[in-house]
Coordinates of C-alpha atoms in Angstrom, one line a residue:
M14 CA 10.1 -16.3 -11.6
G15 CA 8.6 -19.2 -9.6
S16 CA 5.2 -20.7 -9.9
I17 CA 2.3 -18.3 -10.3
T18 CA -1.3 -19.4 -10.2
C19 CA -3.9 -17.3 -11.8
R20 CA -6.8 -16.7 -9.5
S21 CA -9.4 -14.7 -11.4
S22 CA -10.3 -12.9 -14.5
S23 CA -10.6 -9.1 -14.5
N24 CA -14.3 -9.0 -14.3
V25 CA -14.9 -8.6 -10.5
A26 CA -17.8 -6.2 -10.1
S27 CA -18.7 -3.8 -7.4
P28 CA -21.1 -4.5 -4.5
S29 CA -24.0 -2.1 -4.1
L30 CA -24.8 -0.4 -0.9
R31 CA -27.3 -3.0 0.0
H32 CA -25.0 -5.9 -0.7
A33 CA -22.1 -4.2 1.0
S34 CA -24.2 -3.9 4.1
Q35 CA -25.2 -7.5 3.9
A36 CA -21.6 -8.6 3.5
R37 CA -20.7 -7.1 6.8
D38 CA -23.3 -9.2 8.6
Q39 CA -22.7 -12.5 6.8
P40 CA -19.7 -14.9 6.8
A41 CA -17.2 -14.6 4.0
S42 CA -17.8 -16.4 0.8
S43 CA -16.2 -19.8 0.2
S44 CA -13.7 -18.3 -2.2
A45 CA -12.5 -15.9 0.5
K46 CA -12.2 -18.7 3.0
N47 CA -10.3 -20.9 0.6
P48 CA -8.2 -18.6 -1.6
R49 CA -6.6 -21.5 -3.4
S50 CA -9.8 -22.8 -5.1
G51 CA -11.7 -21.3 -8.0
P52 CA -12.0 -17.8 -9.3
V53 CA -12.2 -14.9 -6.9
R54 CA -15.3 -12.8 -7.2
A55 CA -16.9 -10.3 -4.9
K56 CA -20.1 -11.5 -3.2
G57 CA -23.3 -9.8 -4.1
V58 CA -22.1 -7.9 -7.1
L59 CA -23.5 -5.5 -9.7
D60 CA -22.3 -5.2 -13.3
T61 CA -21.5 -1.5 -13.0
G62 CA -20.9 1.2 -10.5
D63 CA -18.1 2.3 -8.2
V64 CA -17.6 0.3 -5.0
R65 CA -16.7 3.4 -3.1
K66 CA -20.3 4.6 -3.3
G67 CA -21.5 1.6 -1.4
L68 CA -19.1 1.7 1.5
D69 CA -19.8 3.0 5.0
L70 CA -16.5 4.8 5.4
D71 CA -17.8 7.2 8.0
F72 CA -19.1 4.6 10.3
V73 CA -18.8 5.6 14.0
P74 CA -20.0 3.1 16.6
R75 CA -22.3 4.3 19.3
L76 CA -22.9 2.4 22.5
S77 CA -26.5 1.6 23.4
F78 CA -27.9 2.6 26.7
G79 CA -27.5 -1.0 27.9
E80 CA -23.9 -1.1 26.8
D81 CA -23.2 2.2 28.6
C82 CA -24.8 0.8 31.8
L83 CA -22.7 -2.3 31.4
C84 CA -19.5 -0.3 31.3
I85 CA -20.5 1.8 34.3
A86 CA -21.5 -1.2 36.3
G87 CA -18.2 -2.9 35.5
A88 CA -16.3 0.1 36.5
L89 CA -18.2 0.5 39.8
T90 CA -17.9 -3.2 40.6
S91 CA -14.2 -3.2 39.9
A92 CA -13.6 -0.1 42.1
C93 CA -15.6 -1.6 45.0
L94 CA -13.8 -4.9 44.7
A95 CA -10.4 -3.2 44.7
F96 CA -11.4 -1.0 47.7
V97 CA -12.5 -4.1 49.7
L98 CA -9.4 -6.1 48.8
Q99 CA -7.2 -3.2 50.0
G100 CA -8.9 -3.1 53.3
A101 CA -10.8 0.1 52.7
R102 CA -7.5 1.9 52.0
R103 CA -6.3 3.9 49.0
P104 CA -9.7 4.9 47.6
A105 CA -8.0 6.9 44.8
L106 CA -6.2 3.7 43.6
S107 CA -9.5 1.8 43.7
L108 CA -11.2 4.6 41.7
L109 CA -8.4 4.4 39.1
C110 CA -8.8 0.7 38.9
G111 CA -12.5 1.1 38.2
C112 CA -11.9 3.7 35.5
V113 CA -9.4 1.5 33.8
V114 CA -11.9 -1.4 33.7
G115 CA -14.7 0.8 32.4
V116 CA -12.6 2.4 29.7
T117 CA -11.2 -1.0 28.6
W118 CA -14.7 -2.5 28.5
R119 CA -15.9 0.4 26.4
F120 CA -12.9 0.1 24.1
L121 CA -13.5 -3.6 23.5
I122 CA -17.2 -3.0 22.7
I123 CA -16.3 -0.3 20.1
E124 CA -13.6 -2.5 18.6
K125 CA -16.1 -5.4 18.2
A126 CA -18.5 -3.0 16.4
H127 CA -15.7 -2.0 14.0
S128 CA -14.7 -5.6 13.4
R129 CA -18.2 -6.4 12.2
L130 CA -17.7 -3.8 9.4
L131 CA -14.6 -5.5 8.0
C132 CA -14.8 -7.9 5.1
P133 CA -12.5 -9.9 2.8
P134 CA -10.8 -7.9 0.1
E135 CA -12.8 -9.7 -2.7
E136 CA -16.0 -8.1 -1.4
L137 CA -14.5 -4.6 -1.9
A138 CA -13.2 -5.3 -5.4
E139 CA -14.3 -3.2 -8.3
K140 CA -15.4 -4.3 -11.8
N141 CA -11.8 -4.3 -13.3
S142 CA -10.1 -5.8 -10.2
S143 CA -8.2 -9.1 -10.5
F144 CA -6.7 -11.4 -7.8
S145 CA -3.9 -13.8 -8.4
E146 CA -1.5 -15.7 -6.2
V147 CA 2.0 -14.4 -6.9
K148 CA 5.0 -15.5 -4.9
G149 CA 2.8 -17.0 -2.2
V150 CA 0.7 -13.8 -1.7
L151 CA -2.9 -13.3 -3.0
V152 CA -2.4 -10.0 -4.9
H153 CA -5.0 -7.5 -6.0
Y154 CA -4.1 -5.8 -9.3
K155 CA -5.6 -4.0 -12.3
K156 CA -4.3 -4.2 -15.8
V157 CA -5.3 -1.8 -18.7
G158 CA -4.8 -2.3 -22.4
S159 CA -4.5 -5.3 -24.6
G160 CA -0.8 -4.8 -24.8
A161 CA 1.1 -5.1 -28.0
K162 CA 3.1 -8.3 -27.9
E163 CA 6.3 -6.6 -29.0
K164 CA 6.1 -3.7 -26.5
P165 CA 7.3 -3.6 -22.9
V166 CA 4.8 -3.9 -20.1
I167 CA 4.6 -0.9 -17.7
H168 CA 4.4 -1.9 -14.1
C169 CA 3.4 0.7 -11.4
S170 CA 4.3 0.6 -7.7
H171 CA 2.5 3.0 -5.3
G172 CA 3.8 4.8 -2.3
F173 CA 3.3 4.4 1.5
G174 CA -0.3 4.7 2.7
A175 CA -1.7 4.5 -0.9
S176 CA -2.9 1.8 -3.2
L177 CA -3.1 1.2 -6.9
Y178 CA -5.9 3.8 -6.8
S179 CA -3.1 6.4 -6.9
W180 CA -2.5 5.3 -10.5
S181 CA -6.1 5.4 -11.7
A182 CA -5.9 8.8 -13.3
V183 CA -3.1 7.9 -15.6
Q184 CA -3.3 4.1 -16.1
D185 CA -5.7 4.2 -19.1
K186 CA -4.1 7.3 -20.6
L187 CA -0.6 5.7 -20.5
S188 CA -1.9 2.5 -22.0
E189 CA -3.6 4.4 -24.8
G190 CA -0.7 6.8 -25.4
L191 CA 2.0 4.2 -25.5
Q192 CA -0.1 1.4 -26.9
T193 CA 1.0 -1.1 -24.3
L194 CA -0.2 -2.9 -21.2
V195 CA -0.1 -1.0 -17.9
V196 CA -0.5 -3.0 -14.7
A197 CA -0.5 -1.9 -11.1
H198 CA -0.9 -3.9 -7.9
D199 CA -1.5 -3.2 -4.2
T200 CA 1.7 -3.7 -2.1
P201 CA 1.3 -6.2 0.8
G202 CA 0.0 -4.2 3.7
F203 CA -2.1 -1.8 1.6
G204 CA -5.1 -1.8 -0.6
L205 CA -6.9 -5.1 -1.3
T206 CA -3.9 -7.4 -1.4
H207 CA -4.3 -10.1 1.2
R208 CA -2.3 -9.6 4.4
P209 CA 0.2 -12.5 4.7
R210 CA 1.3 -13.9 8.1
D211 CA 5.1 -13.8 7.6
L212 CA 6.9 -10.5 8.3
C213 CA 9.3 -11.0 5.4
D214 CA 6.4 -10.9 2.9
F215 CA 6.0 -7.1 3.7
T216 CA 9.5 -6.0 2.7
L217 CA 10.0 -3.9 -0.4
R218 CA 12.3 -6.6 -1.8
K219 CA 9.4 -9.0 -1.6
N220 CA 7.1 -6.5 -3.3
A221 CA 9.7 -6.2 -6.1
D222 CA 9.6 -10.0 -6.4
I223 CA 5.8 -9.8 -6.6
S224 CA 6.1 -7.2 -9.3
L225 CA 8.3 -9.4 -11.4
G226 CA 6.0 -12.4 -11.0
L227 CA 2.9 -10.3 -11.9
V228 CA 4.5 -8.9 -15.1
D229 CA 5.3 -12.5 -16.1
L230 CA 1.7 -13.4 -15.4
V231 CA 0.1 -10.7 -17.5
R232 CA 2.5 -11.4 -20.3
E233 CA 1.5 -15.1 -20.2
E234 CA -2.2 -14.1 -20.3
G235 CA -1.6 -11.9 -23.3
G236 CA 0.5 -14.4 -25.1
A237 CA 3.6 -12.2 -25.2
D238 CA 7.2 -13.3 -25.1
E239 CA 8.5 -13.5 -21.6
S240 CA 11.9 -12.2 -22.8
L241 CA 10.5 -8.8 -23.7
S242 CA 11.6 -5.9 -21.6
S243 CA 9.7 -4.0 -18.9
I244 CA 9.3 -0.5 -17.7
W245 CA 9.3 -0.2 -13.9
M246 CA 7.6 2.8 -12.5
G247 CA 7.3 3.8 -8.9
H248 CA 5.9 6.6 -6.8
S249 CA 7.7 7.7 -3.6
M250 CA 8.3 4.6 -1.6
G251 CA 7.3 2.5 -4.6
C252 CA 10.4 3.7 -6.4
V253 CA 12.4 1.4 -4.1
S254 CA 10.4 -1.6 -5.2
A255 CA 10.7 -0.5 -8.9
G256 CA 14.4 -0.1 -8.5
Y257 CA 14.8 -3.6 -6.9
S258 CA 12.7 -5.1 -9.8
A259 CA 15.1 -3.5 -12.3
V260 CA 18.2 -4.6 -10.4
A261 CA 16.8 -8.2 -10.3
C262 CA 16.5 -8.4 -14.1
P263 CA 18.5 -5.6 -15.8
D264 CA 18.6 -7.3 -19.1
Q265 CA 14.8 -7.3 -19.3
T266 CA 14.5 -3.7 -18.1
S267 CA 13.8 -1.1 -20.8
S268 CA 13.4 2.0 -18.6
L269 CA 12.8 3.2 -15.1
V270 CA 10.4 5.9 -14.1
F271 CA 10.8 7.4 -10.6
V272 CA 8.0 9.8 -9.4
A273 CA 9.0 11.8 -6.3
P274 CA 11.4 9.0 -5.4
A275 CA 11.9 8.3 -1.7
I276 CA 15.4 7.1 -2.4
P277 CA 17.8 9.3 -0.4
A278 CA 20.6 10.6 -2.6
A279 CA 24.0 9.6 -1.2
S280 CA 27.3 11.1 -2.1
V281 CA 28.9 10.3 -5.4
K282 CA 31.4 8.1 -3.7
G283 CA 28.7 6.2 -1.8
A284 CA 26.6 5.7 -4.9
S285 CA 29.5 4.5 -7.1
A286 CA 31.2 2.2 -4.6
P287 CA 30.1 -1.4 -4.3
P288 CA 27.8 -2.0 -1.3
S289 CA 29.6 -3.0 1.9
S290 CA 29.3 -6.4 3.6
G291 CA 27.2 -4.6 6.2
A292 CA 24.5 -3.9 3.7
V293 CA 24.3 -7.7 3.1
R294 CA 24.2 -8.6 6.8
L295 CA 21.8 -5.9 7.7
P296 CA 18.5 -7.5 6.6
K297 CA 19.1 -10.5 8.9
R298 CA 19.9 -8.3 11.9
G299 CA 17.1 -6.0 11.1
G300 CA 14.7 -8.9 10.8
I301 CA 15.4 -9.9 14.4
V302 CA 15.0 -6.3 15.6
S303 CA 11.7 -5.7 13.7
K304 CA 10.2 -8.9 15.1
L305 CA 11.0 -7.9 18.6
A306 CA 9.7 -4.4 18.1
L307 CA 6.5 -5.7 16.6
L308 CA 6.0 -8.0 19.6
L309 CA 6.6 -5.3 22.2
L310 CA 4.9 -2.3 20.6
K311 CA 2.0 -4.0 18.7
P312 CA -0.8 -3.3 21.3
F313 CA 0.0 0.4 21.7
A314 CA 0.7 0.9 18.0
L315 CA -2.6 -0.6 17.0
I316 CA -4.6 1.7 19.2
V317 CA -2.9 4.8 17.7
L318 CA -3.1 3.5 14.2
R319 CA -6.8 2.7 14.3
A320 CA -7.6 6.1 15.8
L321 CA -5.7 7.9 13.0
V322 CA -6.8 5.8 10.0
R323 CA -10.5 5.7 10.9
S324 CA -10.6 9.5 11.0
K325 CA -11.6 11.2 7.7
A326 CA -9.9 14.4 9.0
F327 CA -6.6 12.5 9.2
W328 CA -6.8 11.6 5.5
E329 CA -7.9 15.1 4.5
K330 CA -5.0 16.8 6.3
S331 CA -2.4 14.3 5.1
L332 CA -3.5 14.6 1.4
A333 CA -3.7 18.4 1.8
I334 CA 0.0 18.2 2.7
A335 CA 0.8 16.0 -0.3
F336 CA -1.2 18.0 -2.9
Y337 CA -0.3 21.6 -4.0
N338 CA -3.8 22.1 -5.5
K339 CA -6.0 21.6 -2.4
A340 CA -9.1 21.5 -4.7
K341 CA -7.9 18.0 -5.8
V342 CA -8.4 16.7 -2.3
D343 CA -12.1 16.0 -2.8
D344 CA -14.3 13.3 -1.3
D345 CA -13.6 10.9 -4.1
T346 CA -9.9 11.2 -3.6
V347 CA -10.1 10.9 0.2
D348 CA -12.4 7.9 -0.1
G349 CA -10.2 6.2 -2.6
Y350 CA -7.3 6.3 -0.2
R351 CA -9.2 5.2 2.9
K352 CA -11.3 2.4 1.4
A353 CA -8.8 -0.2 2.5
K354 CA -9.6 0.4 6.2
L355 CA -12.6 -1.9 5.6
V356 CA -10.4 -4.9 4.7
Q357 CA -9.9 -7.6 7.3
R358 CA -6.6 -7.2 9.1
W359 CA -5.9 -3.9 7.5
D360 CA -4.3 -2.6 10.7
I361 CA -2.1 -5.6 11.2
G362 CA -1.0 -5.3 7.6
I363 CA 0.2 -1.7 7.9
L364 CA 1.9 -2.4 11.2
M365 CA 3.7 -5.4 9.9
F366 CA 4.8 -3.4 6.8
A367 CA 6.2 -0.6 9.0
F368 CA 8.2 -3.0 11.2
A369 CA 9.3 -5.1 8.2
Q370 CA 11.1 -2.0 6.8
L371 CA 13.5 -2.1 9.8
S372 CA 15.1 -5.2 8.1
E373 CA 15.9 -3.1 5.1
F374 CA 16.7 0.3 6.7
G375 CA 20.0 2.1 6.3
K376 CA 22.8 0.6 4.2
T377 CA 20.5 -1.2 1.7
N378 CA 19.9 2.2 0.1
Q379 CA 23.6 2.2 -0.8
Y380 CA 23.1 -1.2 -2.5
L381 CA 20.2 0.1 -4.6
L382 CA 21.8 3.4 -5.6
H383 CA 25.0 1.6 -6.6
H384 CA 23.1 -0.6 -9.0
L385 CA 21.1 2.3 -10.4
V386 CA 24.3 4.2 -11.2
A387 CA 25.6 1.1 -12.9
M388 CA 22.4 0.7 -15.0
G389 CA 22.7 4.3 -16.0
K390 CA 26.2 3.8 -17.2
E391 CA 25.0 0.9 -19.2
G392 CA 22.6 3.1 -21.1
K393 CA 19.3 2.4 -19.3
K394 CA 16.9 5.3 -19.4
I395 CA 15.9 6.6 -16.0
I396 CA 13.2 9.3 -15.9
I397 CA 12.7 11.2 -12.7
I398 CA 9.5 13.3 -12.3
H399 CA 9.0 15.5 -9.3
G400 CA 6.6 18.2 -8.3
E401 CA 8.3 21.5 -7.5
N402 CA 6.2 22.1 -4.4
D403 CA 6.5 18.7 -2.9
N404 CA 6.2 18.9 0.9
I405 CA 7.0 15.3 1.6
V406 CA 10.1 14.4 -0.5
P407 CA 12.0 17.6 -1.4
V408 CA 12.7 18.2 -5.1
S409 CA 16.3 18.8 -4.1
N410 CA 16.7 15.1 -3.5
S411 CA 15.7 14.3 -7.1
R412 CA 18.0 16.9 -8.4
K413 CA 20.8 15.2 -6.6
L414 CA 19.7 11.8 -7.8
A415 CA 19.7 13.0 -11.4
S416 CA 23.3 14.3 -10.9
L417 CA 24.4 10.9 -9.5
I418 CA 22.7 8.6 -12.0
P419 CA 24.1 8.7 -15.5
N420 CA 21.6 8.8 -18.4
S421 CA 18.8 10.1 -16.1
E422 CA 16.4 12.9 -17.0
L423 CA 14.7 15.1 -14.4
H424 CA 11.4 16.7 -15.1
V425 CA 10.3 19.2 -12.4
I426 CA 6.6 20.2 -12.7
P427 CA 5.7 23.6 -11.3
K428 CA 2.8 24.2 -9.0
C429 CA 2.6 20.5 -8.2
G430 CA 3.0 18.5 -5.0
H431 CA 4.0 15.0 -4.1
N432 CA 1.6 13.2 -6.4
P433 CA 2.1 14.4 -10.0
Q434 CA 0.3 11.4 -11.5
E435 CA -2.9 12.4 -9.6
E436 CA -2.6 16.2 -9.5
V437 CA -1.5 16.9 -13.1
P438 CA -2.3 13.6 -14.9
D439 CA -2.2 15.1 -18.4
T440 CA 1.2 16.7 -17.9
F441 CA 2.5 13.5 -16.4
V442 CA 1.3 11.4 -19.3
D443 CA 2.6 13.9 -21.8
I444 CA 6.1 13.7 -20.4
L445 CA 6.2 9.9 -20.5
T446 CA 4.6 9.5 -24.0
K447 CA 7.4 11.8 -25.3
Q448 CA 10.2 10.1 -23.4
L449 CA 9.3 6.3 -23.6

């Protein structure tokens, strides 16, 4: 699976409120500056506690009186200068010029205040966090359970906008119920995984490659045989990564678990037929398009993205759509999802991930579905779990997938939304402990 360098143990503790505040005002630790040397640990850590309690997630920058005056002075000066340069004509245009300068200046001051809040991912790590370089990316992951050497490792891939936090309600229970090792990692672009520079590192195929490497790593740490099979589990968009991982090593795949899979169900003919040559050529063409789109749209997209993600109301409304039981959308859940907005380059990461998907959009779905059908015919167990009241990915899509993929089992959970593993964790675990 390529070279994999272990970066840390699983004993990264959480910073307190005081230390988290200090971290924002101090330069990054040496391990963050040089991620290729030594174990990765959070700076200013405690032995216990939840990192989310020490984060200023509701920070709203406020301009001082002096900064307000500076913006106004800049606007007035620009307006007067424009008025003079135009020969005392077009006063409205001069006024508009001044307003643009004032608003831009104010925006830059606010962005600078926000940037001071950001810190390296290691400083946001929790006590059971680990960081390892896998396939050239410094990956944040959590593993639970000692893992019986003869049992398959379960790997979990999260959905869009989420992180490994979305598996926290079931990771321990699955490990205990199945007596095996359960590992989850943050997809590049989300959570605490470092944001790479190359656009191709943000594709779901790359994430699948990381999943394979990470499973090899945790097996090696546990002294297990690398030839043992794995169980690939994904939620929503993460099902695509889980599917790609299984396709890459079908002989070492025990089962697949798709939770509210965001895999569009094609026709039986499309799923059974071999992928067309266009599906192979598409990633290269899509890569060119995505790079051009990123270059042209990046400034405007960043402004919109920052405004949305920094808003607690945005997360509350989005999660309320995803959850059937609105009472589950409490402060802890909302904070668990939005914590990553304090990571350096979080906005660039999401943007690069979104544009990277253009390189895989369209016919590549036919490629994945074709191989899933083939795996089902070969006897691989494929479990599909879906909330009956999912407002994001309709349950009808999973019903169609189950009809297309041989040897698949569909479990529809009533009174449940898009996130069964969070909304009804006990029911979710009960299904899997009986089926796996």
